[in-house]
mmCIF file of C-alpha atoms and ligand atoms in Angstrom:
data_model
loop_
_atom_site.group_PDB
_atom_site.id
_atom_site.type_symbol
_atom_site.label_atom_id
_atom_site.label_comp_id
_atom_site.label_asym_id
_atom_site.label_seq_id
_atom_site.Cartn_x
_atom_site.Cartn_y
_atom_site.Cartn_z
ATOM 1 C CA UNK A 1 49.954 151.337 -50.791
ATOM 2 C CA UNK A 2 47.433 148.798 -49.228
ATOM 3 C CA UNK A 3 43.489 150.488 -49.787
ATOM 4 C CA UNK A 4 41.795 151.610 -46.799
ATOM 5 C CA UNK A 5 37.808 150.985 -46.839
ATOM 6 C CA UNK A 6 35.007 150.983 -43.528
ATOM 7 C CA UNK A 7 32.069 150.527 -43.454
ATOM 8 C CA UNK A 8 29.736 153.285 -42.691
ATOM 9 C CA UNK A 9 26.152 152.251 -43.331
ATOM 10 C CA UNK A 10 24.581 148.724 -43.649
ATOM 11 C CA UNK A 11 25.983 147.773 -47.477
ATOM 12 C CA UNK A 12 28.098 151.702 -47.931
ATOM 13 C CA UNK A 13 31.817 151.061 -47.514
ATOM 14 C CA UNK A 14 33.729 154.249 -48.030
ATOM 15 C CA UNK A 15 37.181 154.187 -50.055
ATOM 16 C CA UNK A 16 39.920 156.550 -49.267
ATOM 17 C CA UNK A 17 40.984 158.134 -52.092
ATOM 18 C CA UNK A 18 44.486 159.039 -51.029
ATOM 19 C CA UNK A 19 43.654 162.504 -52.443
ATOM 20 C CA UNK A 20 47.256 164.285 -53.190
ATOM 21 C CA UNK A 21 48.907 161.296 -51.552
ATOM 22 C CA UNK A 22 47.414 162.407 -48.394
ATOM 23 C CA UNK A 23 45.207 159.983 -45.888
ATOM 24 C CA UNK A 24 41.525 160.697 -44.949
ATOM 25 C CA UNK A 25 41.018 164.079 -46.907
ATOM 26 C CA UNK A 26 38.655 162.776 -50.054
ATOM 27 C CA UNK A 27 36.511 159.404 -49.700
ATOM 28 C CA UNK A 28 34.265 158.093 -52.688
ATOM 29 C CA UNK A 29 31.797 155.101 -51.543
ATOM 30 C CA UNK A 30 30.777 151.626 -52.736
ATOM 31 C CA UNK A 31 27.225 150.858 -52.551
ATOM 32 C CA UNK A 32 26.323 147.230 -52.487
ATOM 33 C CA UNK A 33 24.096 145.782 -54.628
ATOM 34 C CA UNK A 34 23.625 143.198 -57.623
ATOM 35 C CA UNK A 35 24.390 146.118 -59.627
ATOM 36 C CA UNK A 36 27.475 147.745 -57.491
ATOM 37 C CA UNK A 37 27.069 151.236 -57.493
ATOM 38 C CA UNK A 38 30.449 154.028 -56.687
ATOM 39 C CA UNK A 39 29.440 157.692 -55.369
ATOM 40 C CA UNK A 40 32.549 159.708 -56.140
ATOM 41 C CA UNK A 41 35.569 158.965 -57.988
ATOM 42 C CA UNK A 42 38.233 161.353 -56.682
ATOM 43 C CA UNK A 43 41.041 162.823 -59.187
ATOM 44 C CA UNK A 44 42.540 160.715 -61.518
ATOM 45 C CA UNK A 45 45.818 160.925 -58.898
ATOM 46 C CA UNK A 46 43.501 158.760 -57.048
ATOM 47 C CA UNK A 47 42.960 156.100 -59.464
ATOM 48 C CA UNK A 48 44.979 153.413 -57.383
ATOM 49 C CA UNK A 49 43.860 153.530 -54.208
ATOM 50 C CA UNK A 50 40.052 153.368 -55.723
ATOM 51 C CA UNK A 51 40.500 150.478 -57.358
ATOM 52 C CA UNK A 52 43.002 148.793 -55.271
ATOM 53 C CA UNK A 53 39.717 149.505 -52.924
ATOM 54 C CA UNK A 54 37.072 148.262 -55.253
ATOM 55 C CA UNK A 55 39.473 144.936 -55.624
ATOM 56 C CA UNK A 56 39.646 144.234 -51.876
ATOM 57 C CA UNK A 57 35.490 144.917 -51.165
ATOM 58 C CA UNK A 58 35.103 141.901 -54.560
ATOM 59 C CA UNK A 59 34.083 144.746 -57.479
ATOM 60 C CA UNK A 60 36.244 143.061 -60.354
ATOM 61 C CA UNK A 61 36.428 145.520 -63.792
ATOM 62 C CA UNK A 62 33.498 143.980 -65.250
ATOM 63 C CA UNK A 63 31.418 143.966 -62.244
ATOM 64 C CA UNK A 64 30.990 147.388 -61.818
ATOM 65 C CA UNK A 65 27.468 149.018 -63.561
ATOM 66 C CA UNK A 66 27.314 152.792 -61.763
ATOM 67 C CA UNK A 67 29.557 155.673 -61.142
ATOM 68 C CA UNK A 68 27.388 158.667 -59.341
ATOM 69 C CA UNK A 69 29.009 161.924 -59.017
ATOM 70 C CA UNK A 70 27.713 164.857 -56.639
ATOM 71 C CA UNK A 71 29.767 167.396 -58.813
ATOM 72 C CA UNK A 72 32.260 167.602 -61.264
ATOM 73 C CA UNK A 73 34.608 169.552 -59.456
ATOM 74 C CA UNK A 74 38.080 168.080 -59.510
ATOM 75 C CA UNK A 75 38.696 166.818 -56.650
ATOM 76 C CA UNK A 76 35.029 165.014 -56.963
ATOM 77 C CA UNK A 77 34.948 163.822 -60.249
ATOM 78 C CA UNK A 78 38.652 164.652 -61.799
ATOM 79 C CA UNK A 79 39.242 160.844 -62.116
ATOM 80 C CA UNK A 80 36.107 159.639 -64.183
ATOM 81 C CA UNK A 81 37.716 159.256 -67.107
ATOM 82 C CA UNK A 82 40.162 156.847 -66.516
ATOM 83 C CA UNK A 83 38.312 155.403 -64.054
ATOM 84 C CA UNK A 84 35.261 154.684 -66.541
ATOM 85 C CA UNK A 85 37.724 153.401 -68.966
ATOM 86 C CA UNK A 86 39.034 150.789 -66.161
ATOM 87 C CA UNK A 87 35.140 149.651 -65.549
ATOM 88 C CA UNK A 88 33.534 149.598 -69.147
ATOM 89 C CA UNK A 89 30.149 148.183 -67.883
ATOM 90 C CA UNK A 90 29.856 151.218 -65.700
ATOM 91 C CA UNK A 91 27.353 153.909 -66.367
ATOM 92 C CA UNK A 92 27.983 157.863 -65.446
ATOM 93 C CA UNK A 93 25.540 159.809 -63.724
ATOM 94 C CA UNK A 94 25.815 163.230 -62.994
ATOM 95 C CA UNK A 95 23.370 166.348 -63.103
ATOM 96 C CA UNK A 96 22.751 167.847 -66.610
ATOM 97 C CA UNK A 97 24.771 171.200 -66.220
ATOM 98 C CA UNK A 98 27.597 168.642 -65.362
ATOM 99 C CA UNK A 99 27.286 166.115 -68.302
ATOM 100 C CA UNK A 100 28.965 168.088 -71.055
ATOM 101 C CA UNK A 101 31.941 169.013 -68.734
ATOM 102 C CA UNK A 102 32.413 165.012 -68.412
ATOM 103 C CA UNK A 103 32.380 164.860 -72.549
ATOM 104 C CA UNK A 104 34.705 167.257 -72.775
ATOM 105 C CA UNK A 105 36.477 168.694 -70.119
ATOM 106 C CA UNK A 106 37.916 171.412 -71.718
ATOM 107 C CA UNK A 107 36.691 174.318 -69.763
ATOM 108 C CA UNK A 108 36.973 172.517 -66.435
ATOM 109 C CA UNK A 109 39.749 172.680 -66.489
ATOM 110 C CA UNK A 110 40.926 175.996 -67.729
ATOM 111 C CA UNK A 111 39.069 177.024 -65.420
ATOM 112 C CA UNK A 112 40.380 175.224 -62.928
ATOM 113 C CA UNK A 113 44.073 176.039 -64.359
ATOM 114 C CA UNK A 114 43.115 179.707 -63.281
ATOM 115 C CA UNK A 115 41.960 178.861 -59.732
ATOM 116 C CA UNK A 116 44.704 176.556 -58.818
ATOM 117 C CA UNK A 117 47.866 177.263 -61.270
ATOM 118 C CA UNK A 118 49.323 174.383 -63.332
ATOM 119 C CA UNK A 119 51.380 172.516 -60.662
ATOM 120 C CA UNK A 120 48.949 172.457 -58.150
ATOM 121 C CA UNK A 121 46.885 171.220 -60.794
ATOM 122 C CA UNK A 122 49.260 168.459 -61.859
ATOM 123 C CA UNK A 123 49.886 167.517 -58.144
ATOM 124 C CA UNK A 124 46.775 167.358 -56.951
ATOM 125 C CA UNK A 125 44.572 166.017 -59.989
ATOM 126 C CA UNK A 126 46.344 164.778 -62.458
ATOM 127 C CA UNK A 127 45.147 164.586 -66.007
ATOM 128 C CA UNK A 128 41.291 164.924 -66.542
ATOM 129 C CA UNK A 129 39.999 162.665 -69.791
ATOM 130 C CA UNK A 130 36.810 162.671 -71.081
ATOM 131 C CA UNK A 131 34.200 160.279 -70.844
ATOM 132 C CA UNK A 132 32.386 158.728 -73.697
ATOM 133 C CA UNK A 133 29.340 160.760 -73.929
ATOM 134 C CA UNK A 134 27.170 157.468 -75.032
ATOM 135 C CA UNK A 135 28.185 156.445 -71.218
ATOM 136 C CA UNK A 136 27.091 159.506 -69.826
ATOM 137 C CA UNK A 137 23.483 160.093 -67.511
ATOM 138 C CA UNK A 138 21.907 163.359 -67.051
ATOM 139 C CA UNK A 139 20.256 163.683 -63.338
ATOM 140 C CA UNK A 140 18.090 166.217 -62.658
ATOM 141 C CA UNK A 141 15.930 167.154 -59.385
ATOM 142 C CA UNK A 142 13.355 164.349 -58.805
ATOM 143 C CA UNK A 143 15.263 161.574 -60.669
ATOM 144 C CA UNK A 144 15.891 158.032 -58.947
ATOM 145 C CA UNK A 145 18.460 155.934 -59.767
ATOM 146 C CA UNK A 146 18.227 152.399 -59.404
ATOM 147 C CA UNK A 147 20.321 149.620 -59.361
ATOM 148 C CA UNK A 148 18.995 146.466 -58.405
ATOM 149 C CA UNK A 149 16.904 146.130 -54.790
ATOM 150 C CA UNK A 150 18.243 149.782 -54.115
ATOM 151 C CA UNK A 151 18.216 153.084 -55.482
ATOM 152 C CA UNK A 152 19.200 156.263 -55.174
ATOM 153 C CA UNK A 153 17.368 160.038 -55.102
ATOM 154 C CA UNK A 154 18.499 162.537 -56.665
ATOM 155 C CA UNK A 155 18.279 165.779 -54.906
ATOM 156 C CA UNK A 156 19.565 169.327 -56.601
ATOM 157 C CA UNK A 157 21.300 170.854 -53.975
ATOM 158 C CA UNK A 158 22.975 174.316 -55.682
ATOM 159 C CA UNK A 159 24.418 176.582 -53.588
ATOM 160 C CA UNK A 160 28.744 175.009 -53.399
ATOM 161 C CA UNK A 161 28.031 174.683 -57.344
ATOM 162 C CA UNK A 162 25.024 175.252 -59.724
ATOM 163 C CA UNK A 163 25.196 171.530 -60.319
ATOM 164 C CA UNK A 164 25.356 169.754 -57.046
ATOM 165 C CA UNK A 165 23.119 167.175 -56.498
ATOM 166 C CA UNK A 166 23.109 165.212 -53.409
ATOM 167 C CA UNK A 167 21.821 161.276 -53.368
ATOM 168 C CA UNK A 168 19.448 159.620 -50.651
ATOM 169 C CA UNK A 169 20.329 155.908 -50.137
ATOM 170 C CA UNK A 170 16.749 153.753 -50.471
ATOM 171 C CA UNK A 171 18.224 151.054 -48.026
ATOM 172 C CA UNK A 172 19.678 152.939 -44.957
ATOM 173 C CA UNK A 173 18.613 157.098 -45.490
ATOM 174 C CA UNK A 174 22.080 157.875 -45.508
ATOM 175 C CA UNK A 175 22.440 160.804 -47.583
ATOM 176 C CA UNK A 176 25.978 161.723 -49.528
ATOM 177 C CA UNK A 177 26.362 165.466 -49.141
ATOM 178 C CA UNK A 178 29.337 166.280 -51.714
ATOM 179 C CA UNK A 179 30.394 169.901 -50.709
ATOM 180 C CA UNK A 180 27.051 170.733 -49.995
ATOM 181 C CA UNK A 181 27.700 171.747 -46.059
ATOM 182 C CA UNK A 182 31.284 172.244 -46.822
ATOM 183 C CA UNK A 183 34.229 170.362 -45.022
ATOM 184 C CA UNK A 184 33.889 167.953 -41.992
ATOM 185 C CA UNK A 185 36.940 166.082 -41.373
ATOM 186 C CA UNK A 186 37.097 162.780 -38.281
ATOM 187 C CA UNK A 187 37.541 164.213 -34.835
ATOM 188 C CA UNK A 188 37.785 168.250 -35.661
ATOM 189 C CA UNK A 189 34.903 169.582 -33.851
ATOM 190 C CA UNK A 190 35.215 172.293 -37.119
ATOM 191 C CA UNK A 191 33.267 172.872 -40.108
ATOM 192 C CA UNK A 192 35.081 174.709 -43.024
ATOM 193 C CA UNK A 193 32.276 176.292 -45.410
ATOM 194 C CA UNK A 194 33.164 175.964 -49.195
ATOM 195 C CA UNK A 195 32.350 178.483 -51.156
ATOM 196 C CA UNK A 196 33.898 178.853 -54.295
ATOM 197 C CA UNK A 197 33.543 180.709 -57.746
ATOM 198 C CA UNK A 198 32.275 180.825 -59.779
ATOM 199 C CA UNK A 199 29.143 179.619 -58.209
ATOM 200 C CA UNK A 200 28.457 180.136 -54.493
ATOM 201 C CA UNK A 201 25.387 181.527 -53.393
ATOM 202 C CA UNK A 202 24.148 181.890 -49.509
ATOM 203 C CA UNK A 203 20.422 181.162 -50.405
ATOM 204 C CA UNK A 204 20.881 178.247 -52.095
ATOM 205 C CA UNK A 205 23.657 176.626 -49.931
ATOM 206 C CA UNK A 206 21.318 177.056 -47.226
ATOM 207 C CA UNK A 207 18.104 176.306 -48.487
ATOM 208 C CA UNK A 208 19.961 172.724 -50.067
ATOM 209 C CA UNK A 209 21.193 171.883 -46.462
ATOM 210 C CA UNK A 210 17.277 172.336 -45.107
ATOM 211 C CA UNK A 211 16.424 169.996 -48.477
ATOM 212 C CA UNK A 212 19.286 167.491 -47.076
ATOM 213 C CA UNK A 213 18.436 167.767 -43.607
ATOM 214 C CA UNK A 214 14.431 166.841 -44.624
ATOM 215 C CA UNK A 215 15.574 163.343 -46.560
ATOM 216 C CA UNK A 216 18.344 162.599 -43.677
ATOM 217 C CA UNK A 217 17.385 159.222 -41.931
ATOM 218 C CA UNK A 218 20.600 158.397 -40.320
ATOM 219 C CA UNK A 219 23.676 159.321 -41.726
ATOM 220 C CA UNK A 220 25.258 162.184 -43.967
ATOM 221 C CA UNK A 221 28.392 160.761 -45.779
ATOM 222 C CA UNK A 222 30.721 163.953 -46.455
ATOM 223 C CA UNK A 223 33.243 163.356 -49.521
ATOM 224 C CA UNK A 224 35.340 165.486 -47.146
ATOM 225 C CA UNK A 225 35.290 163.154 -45.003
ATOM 226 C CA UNK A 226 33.315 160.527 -43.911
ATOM 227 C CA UNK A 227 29.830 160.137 -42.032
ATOM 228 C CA UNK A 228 28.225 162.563 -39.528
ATOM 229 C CA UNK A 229 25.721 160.922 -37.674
ATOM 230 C CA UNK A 230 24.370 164.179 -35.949
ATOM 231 C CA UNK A 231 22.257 165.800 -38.674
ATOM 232 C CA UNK A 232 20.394 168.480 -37.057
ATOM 233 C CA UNK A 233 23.675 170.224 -35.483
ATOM 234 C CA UNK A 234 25.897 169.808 -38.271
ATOM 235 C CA UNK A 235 23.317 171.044 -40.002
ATOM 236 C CA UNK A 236 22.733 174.163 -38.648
ATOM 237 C CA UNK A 237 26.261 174.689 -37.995
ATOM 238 C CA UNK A 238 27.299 174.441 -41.649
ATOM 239 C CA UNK A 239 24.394 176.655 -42.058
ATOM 240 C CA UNK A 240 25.394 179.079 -39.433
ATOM 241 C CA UNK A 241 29.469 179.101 -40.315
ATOM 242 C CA UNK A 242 28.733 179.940 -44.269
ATOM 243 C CA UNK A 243 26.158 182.721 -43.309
ATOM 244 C CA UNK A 244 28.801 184.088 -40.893
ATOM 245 C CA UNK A 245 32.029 183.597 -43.332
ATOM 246 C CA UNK A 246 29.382 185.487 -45.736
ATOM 247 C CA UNK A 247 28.562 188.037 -44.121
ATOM 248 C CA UNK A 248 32.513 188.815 -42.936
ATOM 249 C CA UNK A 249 32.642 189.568 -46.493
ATOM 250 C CA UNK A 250 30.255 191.712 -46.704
ATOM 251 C CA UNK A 251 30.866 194.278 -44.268
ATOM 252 C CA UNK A 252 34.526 194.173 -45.610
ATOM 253 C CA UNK A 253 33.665 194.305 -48.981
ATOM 254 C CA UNK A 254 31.814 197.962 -48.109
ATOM 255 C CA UNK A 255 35.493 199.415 -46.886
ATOM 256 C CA UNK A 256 37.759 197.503 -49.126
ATOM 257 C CA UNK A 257 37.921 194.990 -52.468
ATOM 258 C CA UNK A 258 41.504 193.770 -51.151
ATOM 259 C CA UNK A 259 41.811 190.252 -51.590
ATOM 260 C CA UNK A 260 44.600 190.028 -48.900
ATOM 261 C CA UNK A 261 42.677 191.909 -46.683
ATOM 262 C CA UNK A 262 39.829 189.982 -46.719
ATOM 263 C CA UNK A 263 41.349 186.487 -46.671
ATOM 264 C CA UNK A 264 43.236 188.145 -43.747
ATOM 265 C CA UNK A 265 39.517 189.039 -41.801
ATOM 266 C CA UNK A 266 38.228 185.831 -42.833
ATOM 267 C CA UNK A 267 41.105 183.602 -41.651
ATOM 268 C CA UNK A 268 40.070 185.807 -38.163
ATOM 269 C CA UNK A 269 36.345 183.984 -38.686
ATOM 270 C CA UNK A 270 37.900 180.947 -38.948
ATOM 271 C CA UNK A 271 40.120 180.975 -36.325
ATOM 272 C CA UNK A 272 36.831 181.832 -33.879
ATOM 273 C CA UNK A 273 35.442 178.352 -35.540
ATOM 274 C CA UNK A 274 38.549 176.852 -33.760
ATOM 275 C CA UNK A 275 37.982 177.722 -30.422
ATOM 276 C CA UNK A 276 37.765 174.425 -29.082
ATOM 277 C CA UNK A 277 41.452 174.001 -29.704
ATOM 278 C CA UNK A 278 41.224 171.045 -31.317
ATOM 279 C CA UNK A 279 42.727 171.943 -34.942
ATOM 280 C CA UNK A 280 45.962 171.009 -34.998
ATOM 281 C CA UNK A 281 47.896 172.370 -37.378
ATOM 282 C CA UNK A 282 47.791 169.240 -39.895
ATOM 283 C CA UNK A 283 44.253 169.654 -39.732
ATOM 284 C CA UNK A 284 44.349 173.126 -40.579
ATOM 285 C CA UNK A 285 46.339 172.042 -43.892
ATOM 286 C CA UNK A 286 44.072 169.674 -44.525
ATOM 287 C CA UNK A 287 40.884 172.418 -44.681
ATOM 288 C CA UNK A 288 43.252 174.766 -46.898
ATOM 289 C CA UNK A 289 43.783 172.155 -49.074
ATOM 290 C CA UNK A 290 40.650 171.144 -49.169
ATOM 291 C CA UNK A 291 39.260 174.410 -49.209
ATOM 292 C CA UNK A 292 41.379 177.218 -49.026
ATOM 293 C CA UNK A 293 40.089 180.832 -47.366
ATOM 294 C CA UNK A 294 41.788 182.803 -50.168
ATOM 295 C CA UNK A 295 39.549 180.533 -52.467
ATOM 296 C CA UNK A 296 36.343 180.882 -49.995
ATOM 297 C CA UNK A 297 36.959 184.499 -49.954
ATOM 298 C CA UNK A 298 37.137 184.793 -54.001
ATOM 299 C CA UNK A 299 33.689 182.984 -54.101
ATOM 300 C CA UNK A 300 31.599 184.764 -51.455
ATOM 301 C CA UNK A 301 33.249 188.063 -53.287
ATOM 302 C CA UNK A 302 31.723 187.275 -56.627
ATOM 303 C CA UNK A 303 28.521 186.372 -55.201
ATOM 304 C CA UNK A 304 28.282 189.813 -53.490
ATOM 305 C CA UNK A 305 29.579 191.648 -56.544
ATOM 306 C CA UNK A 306 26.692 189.301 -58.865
ATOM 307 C CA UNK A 307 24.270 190.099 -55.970
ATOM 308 C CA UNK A 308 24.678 193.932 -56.378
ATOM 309 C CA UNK A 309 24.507 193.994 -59.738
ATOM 310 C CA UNK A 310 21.227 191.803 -60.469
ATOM 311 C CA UNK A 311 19.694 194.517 -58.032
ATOM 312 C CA UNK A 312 21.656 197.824 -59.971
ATOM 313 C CA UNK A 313 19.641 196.461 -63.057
ATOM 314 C CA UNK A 314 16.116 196.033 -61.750
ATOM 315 C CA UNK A 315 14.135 198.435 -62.464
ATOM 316 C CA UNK A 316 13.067 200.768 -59.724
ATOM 317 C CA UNK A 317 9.684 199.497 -58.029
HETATM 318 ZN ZN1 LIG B 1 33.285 171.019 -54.717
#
């Protein structure tokens, strides 16, 4: 399969990943630089197509020195491993609560395992090796990372996942979101939210957008997919779909704890989202593969259950 890269900022190509074999669903991004620098790896499925793309834009196996990852879910980050192994002079960064998941993935994915079922799991992501810890970089809030006559900010943006960070380009103030505002796919006036266990929380996904929104100079560069060059209204309307998917939940979740029944109400929400009539129905598989309402509806649901009991246990003021 020949790679497909564009440019999308001045020195940020983005790389399609191919994710499950399928086009424009997952990008990760090559920054230029005299130390070249990759945000995002995608599973290890998309191994190929990332460095058939890394060939093409002149990154030979020795030249690369960076691999930055927003999260470690799998779809992210599932491909590190191998993909470290093919680039030995590359260095991992990722936030702390992320780094021993990249030693040894283990948990991940059990945990994914439970969430998506074995084949999905061997369809979609493939195997998921370990990287050698000595390799690894722990990124917290604050932290710049810098590589050659650029860097990059690090910005904890929880909310999607406890360890999301997302990463404000020196050079152009294009900002790479991860999962952060959820899913934004080329020429569906539609955002999905993505909120899944175990981590979601309202507050923080929307108080990391307003963090995102206050370092965004000209671009946000989704993983999911591609770059967004209106800030302030994709902004507020990832802001203003996840606080209504949320709260769908809610008032369901005080008549019934049916899972069917309130993927059922939410896929309602979602449907309103679509009122322009411009999701097709490939581009509605593309959200539910890239983040699925039964999934969405299993997230918000544990946040509301963790909600209500943090306030069952305080004590009475
Ligand atoms: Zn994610």
């Amino acid at each position: 399969m020949e790679p497909v890269t564009f440019e999308v900022a001045a020195g940020i190509t983005a790389i399609d990943t191919f994710y499950g074999g399928r086009e424009r669903y997952t990008a990760a991004y090559l920054l230029d630089a005299d130390e070249p620098l990759v945000v995002e790896t995608g599973p290890t499925t998309s191994l190929e197509p990332v460095v058939a793309g890394l060939e093409r834009l002149g990154v030979a196996a020795t030249d690369l020195a960076h691999i930055v990852l927003t999260h470690i879910h799998l779809d992210h980050a599932g491909g590190v491993g191998r993909l470290a192994a093919r680039y030995p002079n590359a260095t991992i960064w990722v936030h702390e609560r992320g780094a021993p998941h990249l030693a040894d993935p283990t948990k991940l994915v059990a945990s994914a395992t439970r969430i998506y079922g074995r084949d999905r799991m061997t369809s979609l992501f493939g195997p998921v090796e370990p990287v050698p810890p000595q390799r690894i970089r722990a990124l917290v809030d604050g932290d710049t990372i810098a590589f050659g006559q650029r860097a990059l900010d690090v910005i904890a943006t929880p909310g999607h996942a406890s360890h999301q960070v997302a990463l404000v380009d020196s050079r152009t103030g294009a900002v790479f979101t991860g999962d952060a505002l959820g899913i934004h796919v080329p020429d569906v006036p539609v955002l999905r939210p993505a909120t899944p266990p175990p981590d979601f929380d309202v507050e923080l996904t929307v108080s990391s957008i307003e963090r995102i929104r206050a370092r965004a100079r000209s671009v946000l560069l989704f993983a999911h997919f591609g770059p967004i060059v209106e800030i302030d209204r994709v902004c507020d309307l990832a802001i203003a779909r996840t606080r209504a998917w949320t709260e769908v939940v809610r008032d369901a979740m005080r008549r019934t704890d049916d899972l069917d029944e309130i993927v059922a109400l939410l896929e309602q929400e979602a449907a309103r989202d679509a009122e322009t009539g411009a999701e097709a129905p490939i581009d509605l598989q593309r959200f539910e593969i890239l983040s699925s309402i039964r999934m969405n509806a299993m997230g918000i649901m544990r946040y509301w259950r963790k909600r209500a009991e943090a306030e069952a246990s305080q004590p009475p003021s």
